[in-house]
PDB file of C-alpha atoms in Angstrom:
ATOM      1  CA  GLY A  24      23.908 -12.556  37.959  1.00 83.00           C
ATOM      2  CA  TYR A  25      20.158 -12.233  37.745  1.00 89.00           C
ATOM      3  CA  ASP A  26      19.510 -14.996  40.307  1.00 92.00           C
ATOM      4  CA  SER A  27      21.524 -13.272  43.049  1.00 93.00           C
ATOM      5  CA  LEU A  28      19.746  -9.988  42.288  1.00 92.00           C
ATOM      6  CA  LEU A  29      16.419 -11.770  42.710  1.00 92.00           C
ATOM      7  CA  LYS A  30      17.571 -13.265  46.023  1.00 94.00           C
ATOM      8  CA  ARG A  31      18.695  -9.854  47.289  1.00 94.00           C
ATOM      9  CA  LYS A  32      15.322  -8.342  46.383  1.00 93.00           C
ATOM     10  CA  GLU A  33      13.582 -11.212  48.193  1.00 95.00           C
ATOM     11  CA  ALA A  34      15.699 -10.621  51.297  1.00 94.00           C
ATOM     12  CA  GLU A  35      14.854  -6.898  51.231  1.00 95.00           C
ATOM     13  CA  PHE A  36      11.148  -7.687  50.956  1.00 94.00           C
ATOM     14  CA  ARG A  37      11.403 -10.103  53.882  1.00 95.00           C
ATOM     15  CA  ARG A  38      13.259  -7.524  55.974  1.00 95.00           C
ATOM     16  CA  ALA A  39      10.647  -4.881  55.168  1.00 96.00           C
ATOM     17  CA  LYS A  40       7.901  -7.317  56.155  1.00 96.00           C
ATOM     18  CA  VAL A  41       9.629  -8.096  59.457  1.00 96.00           C
ATOM     19  CA  CYS A  42      10.045  -4.376  60.168  1.00 96.00           C
ATOM     20  CA  LYS A  43       6.361  -3.768  59.409  1.00 97.00           C
ATOM     21  CA  ILE A  44       5.292  -6.594  61.715  1.00 98.00           C
ATOM     22  CA  ALA A  45       7.617  -5.336  64.462  1.00 98.00           C
ATOM     23  CA  ALA A  46       6.199  -1.814  64.096  1.00 98.00           C
ATOM     24  CA  LEU A  47       2.640  -3.165  64.315  1.00 98.00           C
ATOM     25  CA  ILE A  48       3.501  -5.157  67.443  1.00 98.00           C
ATOM     26  CA  ALA A  49       5.146  -2.101  69.013  1.00 98.00           C
ATOM     27  CA  ALA A  50       2.111   0.063  68.201  1.00 98.00           C
ATOM     28  CA  ALA A  51      -0.232  -2.564  69.640  1.00 98.00           C
ATOM     29  CA  ALA A  52       1.882  -2.845  72.789  1.00 98.00           C
ATOM     30  CA  CYS A  53       1.870   0.947  73.247  1.00 97.00           C
ATOM     31  CA  THR A  54      -1.910   1.014  72.802  1.00 98.00           C
ATOM     32  CA  VAL A  55      -2.383  -1.748  75.379  1.00 97.00           C
ATOM     33  CA  ILE A  56      -0.060   0.014  77.833  1.00 96.00           C
ATOM     34  CA  LEU A  57      -1.943   3.305  77.383  1.00 96.00           C
ATOM     35  CA  VAL A  58      -5.318   1.600  77.832  1.00 96.00           C
ATOM     36  CA  ILE A  59      -4.096  -0.022  81.063  1.00 95.00           C
ATOM     37  CA  VAL A  60      -2.000   2.820  82.525  1.00 94.00           C
ATOM     38  CA  VAL A  61      -4.236   5.849  81.820  1.00 93.00           C
ATOM     39  CA  PRO A  62      -7.302   4.606  83.777  1.00 92.00           C
ATOM     40  CA  ILE A  63      -5.060   3.624  86.724  1.00 92.00           C
ATOM     41  CA  CYS A  64      -3.445   7.081  86.753  1.00 91.00           C
ATOM     42  CA  THR A  65      -6.805   8.855  86.513  1.00 92.00           C
ATOM     43  CA  MET A  66      -8.260   6.712  89.315  1.00 92.00           C
ATOM     44  CA  LYS A  67      -5.346   7.506  91.645  1.00 88.00           C
ATOM     45  CA  SER A  68      -5.611  11.281  91.293  1.00 81.00           C
TER      46      SER A  68
END
């Protein structure tokens, strides 16, 4: 019924939120890696 539909919507929202947070963490990690790796590579050459 309506209650299960509401629960499904809630689960979808939660999943979307988790995906967004995971994407943000991945983007932040990539940025940190770039900031660390690029200067090291440029110093070596």
